[in-house]
Structures are given as structure tokens and as C-alpha cells.
CSV table of C-alpha atoms in Angstrom, one decimal:
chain,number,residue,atom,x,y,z
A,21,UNK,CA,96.9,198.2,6.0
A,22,UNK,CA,98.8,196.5,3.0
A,23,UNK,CA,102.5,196.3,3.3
A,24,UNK,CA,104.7,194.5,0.5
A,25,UNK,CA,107.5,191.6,1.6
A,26,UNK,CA,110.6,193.7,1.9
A,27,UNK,CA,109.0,196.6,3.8
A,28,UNK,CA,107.6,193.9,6.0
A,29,UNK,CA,111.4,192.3,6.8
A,30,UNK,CA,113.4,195.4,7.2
A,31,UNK,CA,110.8,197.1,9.9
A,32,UNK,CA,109.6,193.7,11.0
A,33,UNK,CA,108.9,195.2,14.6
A,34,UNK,CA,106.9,198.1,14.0
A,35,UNK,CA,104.5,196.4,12.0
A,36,UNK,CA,104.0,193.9,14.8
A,37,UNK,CA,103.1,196.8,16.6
A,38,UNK,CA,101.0,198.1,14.1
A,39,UNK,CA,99.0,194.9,13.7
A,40,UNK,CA,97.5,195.2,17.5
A,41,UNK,CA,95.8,198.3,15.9
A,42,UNK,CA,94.8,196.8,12.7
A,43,UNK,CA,95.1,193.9,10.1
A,44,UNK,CA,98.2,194.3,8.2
A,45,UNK,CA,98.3,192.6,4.9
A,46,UNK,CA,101.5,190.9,3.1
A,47,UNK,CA,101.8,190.9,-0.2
A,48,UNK,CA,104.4,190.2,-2.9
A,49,UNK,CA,104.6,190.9,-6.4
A,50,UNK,CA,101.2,192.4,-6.0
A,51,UNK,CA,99.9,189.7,-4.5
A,52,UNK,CA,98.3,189.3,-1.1
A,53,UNK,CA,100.4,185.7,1.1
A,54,UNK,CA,99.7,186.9,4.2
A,55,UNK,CA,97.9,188.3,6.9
A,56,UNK,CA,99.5,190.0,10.8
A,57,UNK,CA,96.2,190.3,13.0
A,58,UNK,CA,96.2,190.4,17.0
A,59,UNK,CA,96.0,187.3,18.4
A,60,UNK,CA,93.6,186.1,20.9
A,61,UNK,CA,94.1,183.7,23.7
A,62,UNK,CA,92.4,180.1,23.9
A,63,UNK,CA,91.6,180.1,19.9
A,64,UNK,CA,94.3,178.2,17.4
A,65,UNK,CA,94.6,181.2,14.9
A,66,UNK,CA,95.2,178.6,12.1
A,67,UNK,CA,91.6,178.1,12.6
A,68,UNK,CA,90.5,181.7,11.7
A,69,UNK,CA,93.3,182.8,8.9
A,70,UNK,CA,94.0,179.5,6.8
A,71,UNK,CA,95.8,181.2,4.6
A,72,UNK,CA,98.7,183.1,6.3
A,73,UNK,CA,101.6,181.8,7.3
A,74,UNK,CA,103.3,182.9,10.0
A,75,UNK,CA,103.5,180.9,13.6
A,76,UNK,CA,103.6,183.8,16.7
A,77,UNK,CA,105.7,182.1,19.3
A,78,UNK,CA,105.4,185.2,22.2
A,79,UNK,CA,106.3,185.3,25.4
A,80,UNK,CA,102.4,184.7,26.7
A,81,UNK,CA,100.9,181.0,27.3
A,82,UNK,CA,100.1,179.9,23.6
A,83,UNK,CA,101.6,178.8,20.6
A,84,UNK,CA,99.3,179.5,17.5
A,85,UNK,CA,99.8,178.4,13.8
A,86,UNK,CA,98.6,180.4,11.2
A,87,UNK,CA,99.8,178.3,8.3
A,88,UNK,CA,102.0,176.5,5.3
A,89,UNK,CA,104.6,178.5,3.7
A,90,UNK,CA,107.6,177.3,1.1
A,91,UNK,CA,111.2,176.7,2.6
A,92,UNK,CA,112.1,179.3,-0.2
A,93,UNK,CA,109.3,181.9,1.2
A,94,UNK,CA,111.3,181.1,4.7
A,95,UNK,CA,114.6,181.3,3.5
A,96,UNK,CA,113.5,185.2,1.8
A,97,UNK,CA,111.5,186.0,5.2
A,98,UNK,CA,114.5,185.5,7.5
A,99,UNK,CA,117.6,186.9,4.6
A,100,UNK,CA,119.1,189.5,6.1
A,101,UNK,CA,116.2,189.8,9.3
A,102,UNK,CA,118.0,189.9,13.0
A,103,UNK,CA,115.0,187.7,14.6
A,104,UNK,CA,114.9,184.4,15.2
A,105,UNK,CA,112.8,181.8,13.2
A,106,UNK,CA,112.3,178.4,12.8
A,107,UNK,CA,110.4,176.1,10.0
A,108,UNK,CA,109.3,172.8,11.1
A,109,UNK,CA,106.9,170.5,8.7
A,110,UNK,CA,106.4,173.8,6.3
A,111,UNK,CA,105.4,176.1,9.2
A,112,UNK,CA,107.0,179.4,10.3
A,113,UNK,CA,107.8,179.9,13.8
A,114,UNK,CA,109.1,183.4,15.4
A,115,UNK,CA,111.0,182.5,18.4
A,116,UNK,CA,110.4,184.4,21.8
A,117,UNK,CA,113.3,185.7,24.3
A,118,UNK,CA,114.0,183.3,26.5
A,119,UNK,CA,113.4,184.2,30.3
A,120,UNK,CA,115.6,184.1,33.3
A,121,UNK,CA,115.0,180.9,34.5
A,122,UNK,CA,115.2,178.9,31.0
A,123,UNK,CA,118.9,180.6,30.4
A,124,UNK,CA,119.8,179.7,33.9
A,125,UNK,CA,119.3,176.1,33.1
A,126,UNK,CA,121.0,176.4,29.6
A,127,UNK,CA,123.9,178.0,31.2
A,128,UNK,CA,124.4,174.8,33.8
A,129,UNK,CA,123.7,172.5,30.7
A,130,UNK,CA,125.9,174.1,28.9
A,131,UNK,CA,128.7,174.7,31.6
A,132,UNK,CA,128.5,170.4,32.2
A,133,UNK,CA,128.3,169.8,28.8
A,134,UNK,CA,131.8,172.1,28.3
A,135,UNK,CA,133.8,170.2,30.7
A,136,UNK,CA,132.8,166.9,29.6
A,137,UNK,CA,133.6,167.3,26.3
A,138,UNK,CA,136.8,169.5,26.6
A,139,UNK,CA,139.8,167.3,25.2
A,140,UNK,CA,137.1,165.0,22.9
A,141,UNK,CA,136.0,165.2,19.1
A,142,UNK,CA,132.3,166.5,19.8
A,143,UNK,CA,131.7,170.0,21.4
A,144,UNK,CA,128.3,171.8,22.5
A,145,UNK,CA,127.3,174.4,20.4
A,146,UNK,CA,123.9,176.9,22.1
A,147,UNK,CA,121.4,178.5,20.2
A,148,UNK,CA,120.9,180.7,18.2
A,149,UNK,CA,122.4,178.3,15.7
A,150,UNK,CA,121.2,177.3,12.7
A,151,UNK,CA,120.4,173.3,12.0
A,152,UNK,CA,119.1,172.5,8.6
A,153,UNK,CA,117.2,168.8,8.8
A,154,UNK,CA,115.5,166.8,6.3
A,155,UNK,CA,113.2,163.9,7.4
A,156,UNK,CA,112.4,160.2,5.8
A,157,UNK,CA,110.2,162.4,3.5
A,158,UNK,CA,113.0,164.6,2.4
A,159,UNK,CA,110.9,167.7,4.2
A,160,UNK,CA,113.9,170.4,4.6
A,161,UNK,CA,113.5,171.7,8.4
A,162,UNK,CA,115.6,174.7,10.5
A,163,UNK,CA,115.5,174.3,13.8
A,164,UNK,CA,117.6,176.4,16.7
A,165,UNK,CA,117.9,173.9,19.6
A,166,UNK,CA,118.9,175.1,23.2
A,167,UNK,CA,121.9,172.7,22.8
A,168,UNK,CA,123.2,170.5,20.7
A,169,UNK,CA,126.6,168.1,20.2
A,170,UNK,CA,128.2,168.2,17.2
A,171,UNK,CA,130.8,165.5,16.4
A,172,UNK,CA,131.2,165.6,12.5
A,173,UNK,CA,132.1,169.4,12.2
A,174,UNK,CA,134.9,169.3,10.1
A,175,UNK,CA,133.4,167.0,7.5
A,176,UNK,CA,130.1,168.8,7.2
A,177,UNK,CA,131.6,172.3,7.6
A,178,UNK,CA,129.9,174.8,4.6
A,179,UNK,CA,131.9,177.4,2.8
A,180,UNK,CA,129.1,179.8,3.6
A,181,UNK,CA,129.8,179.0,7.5
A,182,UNK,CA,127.0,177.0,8.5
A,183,UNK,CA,126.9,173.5,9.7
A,184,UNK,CA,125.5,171.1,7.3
A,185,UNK,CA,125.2,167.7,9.4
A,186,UNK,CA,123.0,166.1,12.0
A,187,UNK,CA,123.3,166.8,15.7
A,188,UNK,CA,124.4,163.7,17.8
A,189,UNK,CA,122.2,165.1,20.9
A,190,UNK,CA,120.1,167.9,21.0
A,191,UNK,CA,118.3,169.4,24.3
A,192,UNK,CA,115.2,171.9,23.9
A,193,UNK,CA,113.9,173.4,27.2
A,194,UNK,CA,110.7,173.7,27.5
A,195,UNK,CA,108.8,176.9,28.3
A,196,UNK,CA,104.5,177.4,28.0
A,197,UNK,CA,104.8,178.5,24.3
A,198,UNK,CA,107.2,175.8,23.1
A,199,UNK,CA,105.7,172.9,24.9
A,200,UNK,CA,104.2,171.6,22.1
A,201,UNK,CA,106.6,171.5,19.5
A,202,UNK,CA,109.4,170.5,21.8
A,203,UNK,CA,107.3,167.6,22.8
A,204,UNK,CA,106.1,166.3,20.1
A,205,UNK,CA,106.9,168.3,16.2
A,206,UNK,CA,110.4,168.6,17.5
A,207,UNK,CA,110.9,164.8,18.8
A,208,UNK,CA,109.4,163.3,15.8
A,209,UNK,CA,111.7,165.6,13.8
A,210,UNK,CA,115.0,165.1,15.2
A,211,UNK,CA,113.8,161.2,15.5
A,212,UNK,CA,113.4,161.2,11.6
A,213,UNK,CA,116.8,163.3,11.2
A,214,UNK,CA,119.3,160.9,12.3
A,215,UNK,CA,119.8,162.4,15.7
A,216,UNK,CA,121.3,159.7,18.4
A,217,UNK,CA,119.7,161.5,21.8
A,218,UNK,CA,117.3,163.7,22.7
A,219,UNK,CA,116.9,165.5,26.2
A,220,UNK,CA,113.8,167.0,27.4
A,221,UNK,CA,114.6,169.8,29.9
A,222,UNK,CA,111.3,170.5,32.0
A,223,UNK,CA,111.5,173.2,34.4
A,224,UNK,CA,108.3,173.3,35.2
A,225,UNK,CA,108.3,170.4,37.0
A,226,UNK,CA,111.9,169.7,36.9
A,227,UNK,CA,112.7,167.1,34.8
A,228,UNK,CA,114.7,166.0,32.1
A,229,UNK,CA,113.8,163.2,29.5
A,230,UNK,CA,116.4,161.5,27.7
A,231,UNK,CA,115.4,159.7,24.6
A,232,UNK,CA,117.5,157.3,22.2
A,233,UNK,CA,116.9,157.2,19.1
A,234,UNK,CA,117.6,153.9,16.6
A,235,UNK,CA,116.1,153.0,13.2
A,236,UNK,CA,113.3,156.0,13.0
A,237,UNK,CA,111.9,154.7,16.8
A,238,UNK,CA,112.5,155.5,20.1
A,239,UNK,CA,115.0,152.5,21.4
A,240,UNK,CA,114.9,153.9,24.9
A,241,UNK,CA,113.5,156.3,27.4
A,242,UNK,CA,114.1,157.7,30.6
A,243,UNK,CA,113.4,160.8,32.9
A,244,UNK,CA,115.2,162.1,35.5
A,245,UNK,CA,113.5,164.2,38.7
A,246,UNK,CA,115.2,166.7,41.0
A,247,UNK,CA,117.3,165.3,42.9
A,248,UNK,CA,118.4,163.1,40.4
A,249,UNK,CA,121.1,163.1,37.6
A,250,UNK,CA,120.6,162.6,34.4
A,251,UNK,CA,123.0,160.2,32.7
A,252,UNK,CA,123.5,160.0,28.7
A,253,UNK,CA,122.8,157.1,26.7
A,254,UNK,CA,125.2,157.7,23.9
A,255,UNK,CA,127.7,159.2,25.5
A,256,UNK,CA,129.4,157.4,28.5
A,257,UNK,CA,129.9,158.8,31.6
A,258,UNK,CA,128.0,162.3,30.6
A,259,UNK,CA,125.8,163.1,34.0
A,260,UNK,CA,123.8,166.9,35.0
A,261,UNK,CA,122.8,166.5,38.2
A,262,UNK,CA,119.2,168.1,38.4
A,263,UNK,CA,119.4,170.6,41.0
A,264,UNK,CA,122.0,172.2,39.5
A,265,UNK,CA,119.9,172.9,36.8
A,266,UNK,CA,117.1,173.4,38.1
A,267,UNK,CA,118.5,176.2,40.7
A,268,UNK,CA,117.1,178.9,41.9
A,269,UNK,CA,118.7,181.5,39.6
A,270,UNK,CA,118.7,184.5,42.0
């Protein structure tokens, strides 16, 4: 099947669908820049289909690349589209609902992070939200943390809207598909972005990471188990005991 961009973006679901029946090629201008096939389990796709450029983030164990693509050919995949994307180092990622037990820990993150901050110049903000990085290199990067603490809205506040700045902290929770990228596209990014701290929420074996960032390095390092509480190393006096988060959330 050979579908052209826009068709693809405005009935982005059904030809998900459609491509567990068959291949569906992308084209544009005439040209063929991409390629929907079924994936299979246990085999990186980017080894099979070079070429296309799409990363499938589902809701099943894996996290497969299949490709490079422009921050332009991002920017004109996701105008306009009501799913959720990010691009990291020139790859596409389609983001996955969440399930029950990740939101249950963002909502206690979120829910600590609320009170701390009430009455002080940062505030949490949760995803989906747009952040637009760029790294020593000058690579443009969106990302859509779980959480992050903004502290310089009002001076990096678009006209269009959209925050234009660097997160002081950032948290990404992990889940089977995201592993990964959390752990290691995603630290190296936010680490080459400016950020200040980066937490690490594990809930599959209940733990959170904290990292502080200084000069393009890691300055410091600490995780947290259940039972525990973590404690910020940026902000003073900021602590989420563990098993709040990490309860059972039914």
C-alpha cells in the first residue's frame, strides 16, 4: 500500500492498523521516505528497514528504531497530529499510554512536587509538554518528560505559547519500552542541555536515581530504595518518600 504524508497524519491510526496486514509505504512529493511494517519481537527493526524513520514506542516489551529523519520532517509529522512524539539525536519516537501504575507514581510526584513549590519562583509542569533542547553539538531535541521544574518561565515564555528554556530538574519514569532512552539517550541529553537534576523513577524495582549535573558531567549520584526518601540536590529541603510512590495504586 502507498499512502502520501498528509493522508498518513490526518488518519494516522488506521494505517497503523492497516500496516499489521501489509507494508504501507510513505511517500512525499512522489517520493517514497518511509516504510509502516509489523513489528517483531527480539529484532531491532532499524536493522531490517535502514531507511524509514519512525521509532514504535508500544505498550509491549521493546523499543525499536527504524531510523534518521530531519527536525523539519518531525516538526511536519506531528503539525496538527493529536499523538504524542518525541525526536531525540534525529530519531522519531511515538509515545505509548502510560499504564496505571506509572500515573500513580506521577501523580504522588507530582502532588510533593506541588506543595513544595507553592509560594516559590519554580513550579512543576507534567507531560504532555513540549521541551525543545539543543546539545553541545547544537542537535535540536523535543522531549515530553514525566515532570519537570521550570524556574525561568517568564523570561523564556514564546508568543506561540510554548516554553523556550531549559528544565532545572526533569524526572522520566521508566516503563519496559522506555528503559533505554530514559537511561541512557535521555540522561546524556538533558546532561548536554543545561539541566541541573535528573531523577530516575524505577518502579520496577522501586527506585529513584537522582543525578547532578555540572559542566557536561555527572557531579553526583544517588539512588534511593523503598523505604527511603529521596532528597534533591538542587533544591533544598525537596524529599518524596518512596513508598508513597511506589504504592500500590488500587
Amino acid at each position: 500500500m502507498i499512502v502520501n504524508s498528509t493522508e498518513l497524519q490526518n488518519n494516522f491510526g488506521k494505517y497503523l492498523v492497516l500496516a499489521n496486514q501489509e507494508e504501507v509505504i510513505v511517500t512525499r512529493n512522489g517520493n517514497p521516505i518511509a516504510k509502516l511494517v509489523p513489528v517483531t519481537y527480539g529484532k531491532m527493526l532499524s536493522e531490517r528497514w535502514p531507511s524509514s524513520e519512525i521509532i514504535m514506542e508500544s505498550t509491549a516489551k521493546y523499543n525499536d528504531s527504524l531510523g534518521k529523519s530531519t527536525y523539519e520532517e518531525f516538526l511536519e509529522l506531528t503539525k496538527d497530529n493529536e499523538l504524542r512524539y518525541e525526536y531525540i539525536d534525529g530519531q522519531i519516537y511515538m509515545l505509548a499510554s502510560p499504564k496505571t501504575e506509572h500515573q500513580s507514581a506521577l501523580t504522588e510526584l507530582f502532588g510533593n512536587f506541588y506543595n513544595f513549590f507553592q509560594g516559590k519562583p519554580c513550579r512543576p509542569f507534567v507531560a504532555p509538554y513540549d521541551i525543545v533542547l539543543r546539545t553541545s553539538s547544537n542537535q535540536i531535541n523535543s522531549v515530553q518528560p514525566d515532570l519537570a521544574v521550570i524556574c525561568d518561565l517568564e523570561q523564556h515564555l514564546g508568543e506561540d505559547g510554548f516554553y523556550k528554556g531549559v528544565p532545572a530538574l526533569v524526572i522520566e519514569i521508566l516503563s519496559e519500552s522506555t528503559r533505554r532512552k530514559d537511561l541512557v539517550s535521555k540522561l546524556n541529553l538533558y546532561m548536554e542541555a543545561g539541566v541541573k537534576e535528573y531523577w530516575i523513577v524505577n518502579p520496577l524495582n522501586k527506585e529513584i536515581t537522582v543525578y547532578l549535573f555540572e559542566d557536561l558531567n555527572i557531579k553526583d549520584s544517588t539512588t534511593y530504595k523503598n523505604g527511603e526518601s529521596a532528597l534533591s540536590f538542587s533544591f533544598l529541603g525537596l524529599s518524596v518518600p518512596l513508598n508513597v510512590v511506589f504504592a500500590r495504586p488500587y
